[in-house]
XYZ file of C-alpha atoms in Angstrom:
506
model
C 1.631 15.712 39.907
C 3.702 18.506 38.295
C 4.330 16.462 35.137
C 0.615 15.789 34.722
C -0.165 19.474 35.205
C 2.382 20.477 32.570
C 0.794 18.125 30.042
C -2.728 19.435 30.755
C -1.627 23.051 30.359
C 0.212 22.243 27.117
C -2.912 20.617 25.635
C -5.039 23.564 26.698
C -2.581 25.968 25.082
C -2.930 24.084 21.791
C -6.698 24.778 21.868
C -5.982 28.462 22.536
C -3.645 28.631 19.522
C -6.316 27.063 17.303
C -8.951 29.561 18.409
C -6.540 32.484 17.945
C -6.065 31.452 14.288
C -9.847 31.562 13.706
C -10.015 34.856 15.658
C -7.508 36.429 13.255
C -9.620 35.316 10.258
C -12.785 36.788 11.824
C -11.060 40.131 12.475
C -9.963 40.322 8.829
C -13.512 39.910 7.438
C -14.789 43.497 8.109
C -11.926 44.909 6.043
C -11.985 42.246 3.318
C -15.149 40.201 2.815
C -13.302 37.930 0.428
C -12.148 36.124 3.590
C -15.719 35.065 4.396
C -15.268 31.585 2.799
C -12.231 31.047 5.054
C -14.316 32.024 8.091
C -17.133 29.659 7.101
C -14.737 26.734 6.728
C -12.818 27.531 9.926
C -15.990 28.117 11.968
C -16.895 24.430 11.641
C -14.096 23.606 14.137
C -15.073 26.181 16.789
C -17.392 23.897 18.740
C -14.874 21.021 18.983
C -12.134 23.462 20.078
C -14.402 24.903 22.772
C -15.317 21.459 24.120
C -11.664 20.365 24.198
C -10.653 23.594 26.013
C -13.367 23.232 28.635
C -12.427 19.616 29.372
C -8.759 20.484 29.697
C -9.455 23.553 31.854
C -11.684 21.523 34.192
C -8.918 18.908 34.613
C -6.404 21.649 35.449
C -8.716 23.205 38.072
C -9.361 19.772 39.615
C -5.613 19.119 39.810
C -4.838 22.514 41.357
C -7.711 22.313 43.873
C -5.884 19.765 46.034
C -2.771 21.954 46.293
C -2.360 24.653 48.915
C -0.205 26.949 46.755
C -2.495 26.922 43.708
C -3.339 30.183 41.926
C -6.838 29.732 40.589
C -7.235 33.444 39.728
C -4.609 33.139 36.962
C -6.465 30.163 35.490
C -9.725 32.125 35.526
C -8.097 34.945 33.554
C -7.028 32.443 30.886
C -10.580 31.119 30.654
C -12.086 34.606 30.352
C -9.668 35.548 27.559
C -10.592 32.381 25.680
C -14.340 33.037 26.029
C -13.832 36.660 24.935
C -12.186 35.546 21.674
C -14.929 32.966 21.184
C -17.691 35.575 21.618
C -16.095 37.917 19.080
C -15.871 35.098 16.544
C -19.569 34.284 17.111
C -20.556 37.935 16.635
C -18.584 38.210 13.395
C -20.032 34.981 12.017
C -23.597 36.000 12.927
C -23.146 39.465 11.450
C -21.576 38.544 8.120
C -22.896 35.040 7.471
C -26.179 34.268 9.206
C -27.760 37.706 8.929
C -28.082 38.996 5.318
C -27.054 42.520 4.408
C -29.469 45.431 4.347
C -31.193 46.050 1.084
C -29.247 48.032 -1.487
C -31.700 50.972 -1.156
C -30.221 51.768 2.259
C -33.479 51.233 4.218
C -33.364 49.777 7.688
C -35.379 46.704 6.722
C -33.630 43.429 5.941
C -34.139 41.011 3.120
C -35.465 37.574 3.978
C -33.245 36.110 6.683
C -31.327 32.991 6.093
C -32.182 30.078 8.341
C -30.483 30.328 11.717
C -29.624 26.667 11.512
C -29.418 25.232 8.031
C -30.553 21.588 7.751
C -27.885 19.035 7.001
C -28.203 17.542 3.527
C -26.751 14.225 2.406
C -24.955 15.378 -0.752
C -21.506 14.014 -1.565
C -18.823 16.699 -1.649
C -17.678 17.526 -5.215
C -13.882 17.551 -5.578
C -13.455 18.102 -9.321
C -14.103 14.723 -11.018
C -15.992 15.794 -14.124
C -17.820 12.436 -14.335
C -19.326 13.019 -10.875
C -20.529 16.562 -11.619
C -23.834 15.655 -13.394
C -24.999 13.658 -10.362
C -23.803 16.321 -7.944
C -25.439 19.262 -9.736
C -28.739 17.377 -10.149
C -28.914 16.686 -6.397
C -27.832 20.237 -5.559
C -30.412 21.833 -7.860
C -33.300 19.736 -6.591
C -32.432 20.162 -2.907
C -31.048 23.714 -2.710
C -30.844 25.802 -5.874
C -34.481 25.360 -6.934
C -35.850 25.570 -3.367
C -37.655 28.953 -2.959
C -37.374 28.777 0.829
C -33.591 29.237 0.671
C -32.175 32.727 0.342
C -29.256 33.334 -1.969
C -26.970 33.639 1.062
C -28.129 30.202 2.268
C -27.488 28.783 -1.198
C -24.040 30.348 -1.262
C -23.234 28.786 2.129
C -24.448 25.391 0.972
C -22.527 25.631 -2.288
C -19.228 26.359 -0.527
C -19.774 23.604 2.047
C -20.283 20.992 -0.708
C -17.096 21.848 -2.627
C -13.453 20.946 -2.076
C -10.195 21.104 -4.006
C -10.167 22.908 -7.404
C -13.951 23.691 -7.435
C -13.690 25.438 -4.052
C -10.671 27.438 -5.225
C -12.705 28.490 -8.281
C -15.618 29.809 -6.169
C -13.343 31.592 -3.724
C -12.441 34.046 -6.468
C -15.988 35.435 -6.222
C -16.694 37.903 -3.415
C -18.855 36.264 -0.765
C -22.007 38.382 -0.834
C -25.619 37.484 -1.547
C -25.731 39.275 -4.883
C -22.822 37.170 -6.224
C -24.393 33.739 -5.646
C -25.711 33.348 -9.205
C -22.320 34.434 -10.540
C -20.550 31.707 -8.533
C -23.171 29.097 -9.465
C -22.928 29.901 -13.173
C -19.130 29.871 -13.043
C -19.165 26.377 -11.542
C -21.622 25.015 -14.107
C -19.711 26.461 -17.053
C -16.433 25.021 -15.773
C -17.661 21.436 -15.274
C -20.289 21.010 -18.016
C -17.824 20.765 -20.892
C -19.467 18.046 -23.002
C -16.332 17.249 -24.930
C -14.245 16.685 -21.816
C -17.006 14.661 -20.177
C -17.462 12.405 -23.223
C -13.714 11.800 -23.416
C -13.616 10.845 -19.731
C -16.436 8.344 -20.250
C -14.711 6.809 -23.274
C -11.348 6.618 -21.479
C -13.119 4.791 -18.644
C -14.137 2.114 -21.165
C -10.996 1.969 -23.293
C -8.539 2.030 -20.360
C -10.311 -0.661 -18.330
C -7.768 -3.097 -16.811
C -6.831 -6.269 -18.709
C -7.828 -9.504 -16.947
C -5.074 -12.097 -16.540
C -7.009 -14.901 -14.853
C -10.511 -16.006 -13.909
C -11.355 -13.736 -10.993
C -14.876 -12.781 -9.952
C -13.981 -9.430 -8.403
C -11.905 -8.197 -11.348
C -14.518 -9.382 -13.868
C -17.285 -7.596 -11.958
C -15.202 -4.413 -11.880
C -14.694 -4.628 -15.658
C -18.414 -5.094 -16.359
C -19.358 -2.214 -14.022
C -16.848 0.063 -15.744
C -18.374 -0.661 -19.170
C -21.967 -0.278 -17.907
C -21.438 2.969 -15.955
C -19.480 4.778 -18.653
C -21.860 3.688 -21.416
C -24.796 4.934 -19.319
C -23.058 8.304 -19.000
C -22.564 8.530 -22.768
C -26.207 7.586 -23.400
C -27.328 10.287 -20.973
C -25.340 12.804 -23.018
C -27.354 11.806 -26.113
C -25.023 9.345 -27.831
C -26.701 6.369 -29.519
C -24.432 3.580 -28.247
C -26.627 0.965 -29.910
C -24.707 1.507 -33.148
C -21.417 0.711 -31.419
C -22.289 -2.953 -30.888
C -19.478 -4.563 -32.924
C -16.824 -2.215 -31.553
C -17.900 -2.643 -27.913
C -18.134 -6.439 -28.248
C -14.575 -6.739 -29.551
C -13.231 -4.214 -27.050
C -14.760 -6.134 -24.137
C -13.561 -9.460 -25.574
C -9.968 -8.168 -25.727
C -10.084 -7.271 -22.013
C -10.821 -10.879 -20.966
C -8.382 -13.596 -19.947
C -7.860 -16.621 -22.208
C -9.903 -19.035 -20.062
C -12.954 -16.754 -20.088
C -12.659 -16.196 -23.843
C -12.476 -19.965 -24.347
C -15.561 -20.499 -22.176
C -17.525 -17.906 -24.181
C -16.508 -19.351 -27.547
C -17.540 -22.855 -26.424
C -20.831 -21.473 -25.132
C -21.616 -19.394 -28.247
C -20.350 -21.935 -30.843
C -21.608 -20.097 -33.932
C -20.207 -18.495 -37.082
C -22.454 -15.491 -36.612
C -21.014 -12.361 -35.006
C -22.096 -12.186 -31.351
C -23.658 -8.989 -30.066
C -22.314 -6.923 -27.203
C -25.400 -7.723 -25.125
C -24.906 -11.478 -25.638
C -21.305 -11.246 -24.454
C -22.244 -9.014 -21.515
C -25.043 -11.373 -20.407
C -22.720 -14.398 -20.576
C -20.045 -12.596 -18.535
C -22.617 -11.537 -15.927
C -23.635 -15.174 -15.450
C -19.970 -16.228 -15.450
C -19.242 -13.665 -12.764
C -22.136 -14.860 -10.613
C -20.939 -18.448 -10.922
C -17.350 -17.557 -10.042
C -18.510 -15.620 -6.975
C -20.561 -18.584 -5.774
C -17.685 -20.988 -6.489
C -15.177 -18.825 -4.614
C -17.453 -18.552 -1.578
C -18.024 -22.317 -1.460
C -14.292 -23.019 -1.746
C -13.493 -20.627 1.097
C -16.011 -22.416 3.310
C -14.530 -25.814 2.461
C -10.981 -24.639 3.054
C -11.932 -23.598 6.597
C -13.536 -26.998 7.298
C -11.434 -29.913 8.516
C -13.772 -32.399 6.835
C -13.341 -30.975 3.343
C -13.605 -33.721 0.681
C -11.487 -31.641 -1.740
C -8.327 -32.335 0.214
C -7.038 -35.864 -0.283
C -5.418 -37.244 2.852
C -2.498 -39.527 2.170
C -0.970 -41.888 4.754
C 2.028 -40.462 6.568
C 5.282 -41.796 5.160
C 8.881 -41.395 6.084
C 11.006 -38.939 4.149
C 13.015 -41.790 2.575
C 11.679 -45.225 1.748
C 13.749 -47.925 3.512
C 15.632 -50.322 1.279
C 16.229 -53.789 2.695
C 19.736 -55.248 2.657
C 21.544 -51.928 2.374
C 23.854 -50.182 4.828
C 22.247 -46.962 5.990
C 23.872 -43.802 7.310
C 21.974 -40.999 9.067
C 23.097 -37.459 8.248
C 22.045 -34.404 10.232
C 21.238 -30.964 8.836
C 23.561 -28.183 9.916
C 23.381 -24.446 9.443
C 26.770 -22.824 9.316
C 27.435 -19.398 10.807
C 29.604 -16.594 9.522
C 31.649 -16.020 12.681
C 35.228 -15.218 11.694
C 37.734 -17.854 12.809
C 40.358 -15.157 13.378
C 38.585 -12.307 15.222
C 35.252 -14.005 16.067
C 33.265 -11.143 14.458
C 30.255 -11.573 12.174
C 31.977 -11.814 8.811
C 33.827 -14.373 6.689
C 37.511 -14.923 7.478
C 38.756 -14.080 3.981
C 37.050 -10.669 4.332
C 38.433 -10.052 7.823
C 40.456 -6.773 7.900
C 42.675 -8.065 10.722
C 43.378 -11.348 8.968
C 44.210 -9.625 5.680
C 46.883 -7.488 7.337
C 48.917 -10.661 8.007
C 51.441 -12.037 5.544
C 50.448 -15.051 3.435
C 52.833 -17.239 5.523
C 51.158 -16.112 8.757
C 47.704 -16.737 7.316
C 48.730 -20.219 6.214
C 50.147 -21.114 9.638
C 46.929 -19.887 11.301
C 44.787 -22.028 8.970
C 46.856 -25.108 9.815
C 46.683 -24.321 13.524
C 42.850 -24.123 13.598
C 42.639 -27.239 11.359
C 40.463 -25.680 8.649
C 40.427 -26.374 4.919
C 43.044 -24.151 3.248
C 40.903 -24.024 0.109
C 37.560 -22.727 1.521
C 38.384 -22.178 5.259
C 35.650 -24.606 6.350
C 36.227 -26.528 9.582
C 33.861 -29.377 8.689
C 36.314 -31.147 6.317
C 39.944 -31.310 5.369
C 41.497 -29.922 2.193
C 41.620 -33.288 0.452
C 37.845 -33.695 0.919
C 36.912 -30.160 -0.185
C 34.119 -30.157 -2.768
C 34.724 -26.577 -3.945
C 35.951 -26.279 -7.529
C 37.667 -22.950 -6.808
C 41.458 -22.833 -6.965
C 44.223 -20.284 -6.417
C 44.147 -17.596 -9.095
C 47.948 -17.542 -9.320
C 49.032 -21.168 -9.353
C 45.687 -22.994 -9.799
C 46.410 -25.259 -6.824
C 44.109 -26.377 -4.011
C 44.484 -23.446 -1.645
C 42.855 -20.075 -1.225
C 44.303 -17.139 -3.161
C 45.096 -15.164 0.016
C 47.311 -18.063 1.193
C 49.479 -17.886 -1.915
C 53.196 -17.094 -1.526
C 56.567 -18.255 -2.913
C 60.279 -18.249 -1.908
C 59.669 -21.099 0.510
C 62.566 -21.858 2.818
C 63.893 -25.343 3.450
C 62.142 -25.417 6.815
C 58.685 -25.197 5.311
C 56.602 -28.322 5.380
C 55.020 -30.012 2.401
C 51.610 -28.463 2.923
C 53.162 -25.028 3.114
C 55.163 -25.653 -0.044
C 51.987 -26.646 -1.860
C 50.447 -23.290 -1.025
C 53.328 -21.183 -2.363
C 54.202 -19.713 -5.746
C 54.149 -15.913 -5.499
C 54.860 -13.230 -2.926
C 51.633 -11.309 -3.431
C 49.815 -9.941 -0.382
C 46.195 -9.568 -1.481
C 43.999 -7.099 0.324
C 40.628 -8.624 -0.653
C 39.704 -11.803 -2.546
C 37.654 -11.676 -5.695
C 36.800 -15.359 -6.033
C 37.274 -18.821 -4.413
C 33.796 -18.579 -2.964
C 30.271 -17.474 -3.705
C 29.060 -17.653 -0.121
C 27.005 -14.649 0.981
C 28.237 -12.763 4.041
C 24.926 -12.957 5.849
C 23.438 -16.260 4.695
C 25.268 -19.547 4.339
C 23.296 -22.754 4.557
C 24.520 -26.335 4.351
C 21.934 -29.085 4.381
C 22.653 -32.785 4.825
C 19.632 -34.888 5.528
C 18.097 -38.295 5.009
C 18.964 -41.936 5.173
C 21.368 -42.972 2.441
C 21.365 -46.684 1.488
C 23.944 -48.457 -0.598
C 21.889 -47.881 -3.737
C 22.000 -45.061 -6.274
C 18.498 -43.718 -5.631
C 16.317 -42.430 -2.790
C 12.517 -42.319 -2.851
C 10.813 -39.227 -1.389
C 7.135 -39.155 -0.443
C 4.849 -36.805 -2.374
C 1.314 -35.486 -1.889
C -1.337 -33.695 -3.915
C -2.285 -30.480 -2.113
C -4.795 -27.720 -2.862
C -3.282 -24.229 -2.617
C -5.021 -20.828 -2.709
C -3.599 -18.322 -5.163
C -3.435 -14.538 -4.675
C -7.068 -14.147 -5.773
C -8.516 -16.925 -3.574
C -8.738 -19.602 -6.277
C -7.702 -23.197 -5.547
C -5.025 -25.028 -7.538
C -3.958 -28.669 -7.148
C -0.181 -29.026 -6.854
C 2.194 -31.935 -6.186
C 4.470 -31.385 -3.195
C 7.694 -33.312 -2.442
C 8.025 -33.943 1.309
C 11.508 -33.975 2.846
C 11.289 -33.969 6.628
C 15.031 -33.326 6.978
C 15.078 -30.139 4.893
C 15.545 -26.802 6.644
C 14.303 -24.706 3.743
C 11.348 -24.874 1.346
C 11.482 -24.415 -2.410
C 8.896 -23.666 -5.108
C 9.308 -23.761 -8.861
C 9.059 -20.527 -10.810
C 6.192 -21.916 -12.893
C 4.210 -22.734 -9.734
C 4.857 -19.289 -8.226
C 3.691 -17.600 -11.431
C 0.553 -19.714 -11.568
C -0.323 -18.727 -7.973
C 0.491 -15.042 -8.740
C 2.811 -14.896 -5.732
C 4.995 -11.810 -5.198
C 8.706 -12.390 -5.876
C 11.865 -10.545 -4.887
C 15.596 -11.092 -5.352
C 17.694 -12.495 -2.481
C 21.311 -13.640 -2.213
C 21.428 -17.088 -0.567
C 23.973 -19.849 -1.103
C 22.606 -23.402 -0.817
C 25.060 -26.259 -0.352
C 24.073 -29.860 0.130
C 25.036 -33.453 -0.435
């Protein structure tokens, strides 16, 4: 019970802190009316803070009511202090925002009051994108600025509520009083009606459109919309884009992928120069066709009875060959547990093992019956397939097992592994096996012939953009890993990353 009560009181205190911040802003307004925009923005959160406080306070009272030692008077004092701050904020907001100032003549009559509750208008907030300003200012003028029923204070409130980012910072420089509304409005229009900047933004939207790399309906539609929207903006500014036909046609043609360009050239098939409208119309139809094709393919991929997928009879991984001796090999994944200390690293990088002398390392390798060339336990030294040799004597043993000055009591194997008295701290070669990934794969049925037949299948694969491609897959049921050619991965636009993995197999 006490833990729950602590949490409820902590949440309630957060609401009190939020209201205190707004209370401080409201108290600063009488001395500096430049803080009025901050009060207007902060006042939007007052109602949600009040509701959250009341819910939390009610939960605290309900929790304390079942306890005999509860002090409800202290909780009531907290509530009264909260409501007192809330009332003062309401009075300040009503006085400086909702009720206009007295007329400049000093008479006791007021100018036309602003609406007590301003209607909510569906105008997108303007954040500084110069290409969006013409649409924003047209909607604002028709709904608010040119409406005679709105006072200048109402218009000022609306203007601030529809701005964010740099435009809002620009307006905040103007003192928030009714007489300054036209000043703020004019300042905003002059800042974001720079025709040169606007025209450059429209042209950059056309020139910097993304280059298409493949036939993709979504990317093609985005390209066409970018050309159409930015050209419409330039035409609205008074530019005659009809004289730009040759330039626009070639610019759009350069943005297309090779397959789309080929399709257009085959469709047009003329020595005459195509117009921009002819190219745009063809691409619109091409886009519609690609969208329909993509949708139909997605439906067929989800269906089990799709005729696009050819079902081949199930075959074994290796075709049996009559008259030949067959041997079954199993796949095995090797681990990196150290033979010496049993930790998760390779033995020739084991700190404990490297502190031993080369003679002691050699005796240990013979005792655990591992290959003295690669330290593998799956084969002997004479059957080791590694082409690495000792860096000092070029014989079939690991470099860290190299030593010389062999006594007469040493055996033949020990003599083979000796030529120098160097105690190496870390190896630099003899293996390329990664510390974390080492995979050996042996699979299949090997006959007495020099070839093995693997089953294959034609499969349809979706690329990154949802398009289908027919690929030939080699099926090896004994393989523990899957591989894909680089050409196939590039064609499917698959993401690639570098990884260190050693693959060994027979």
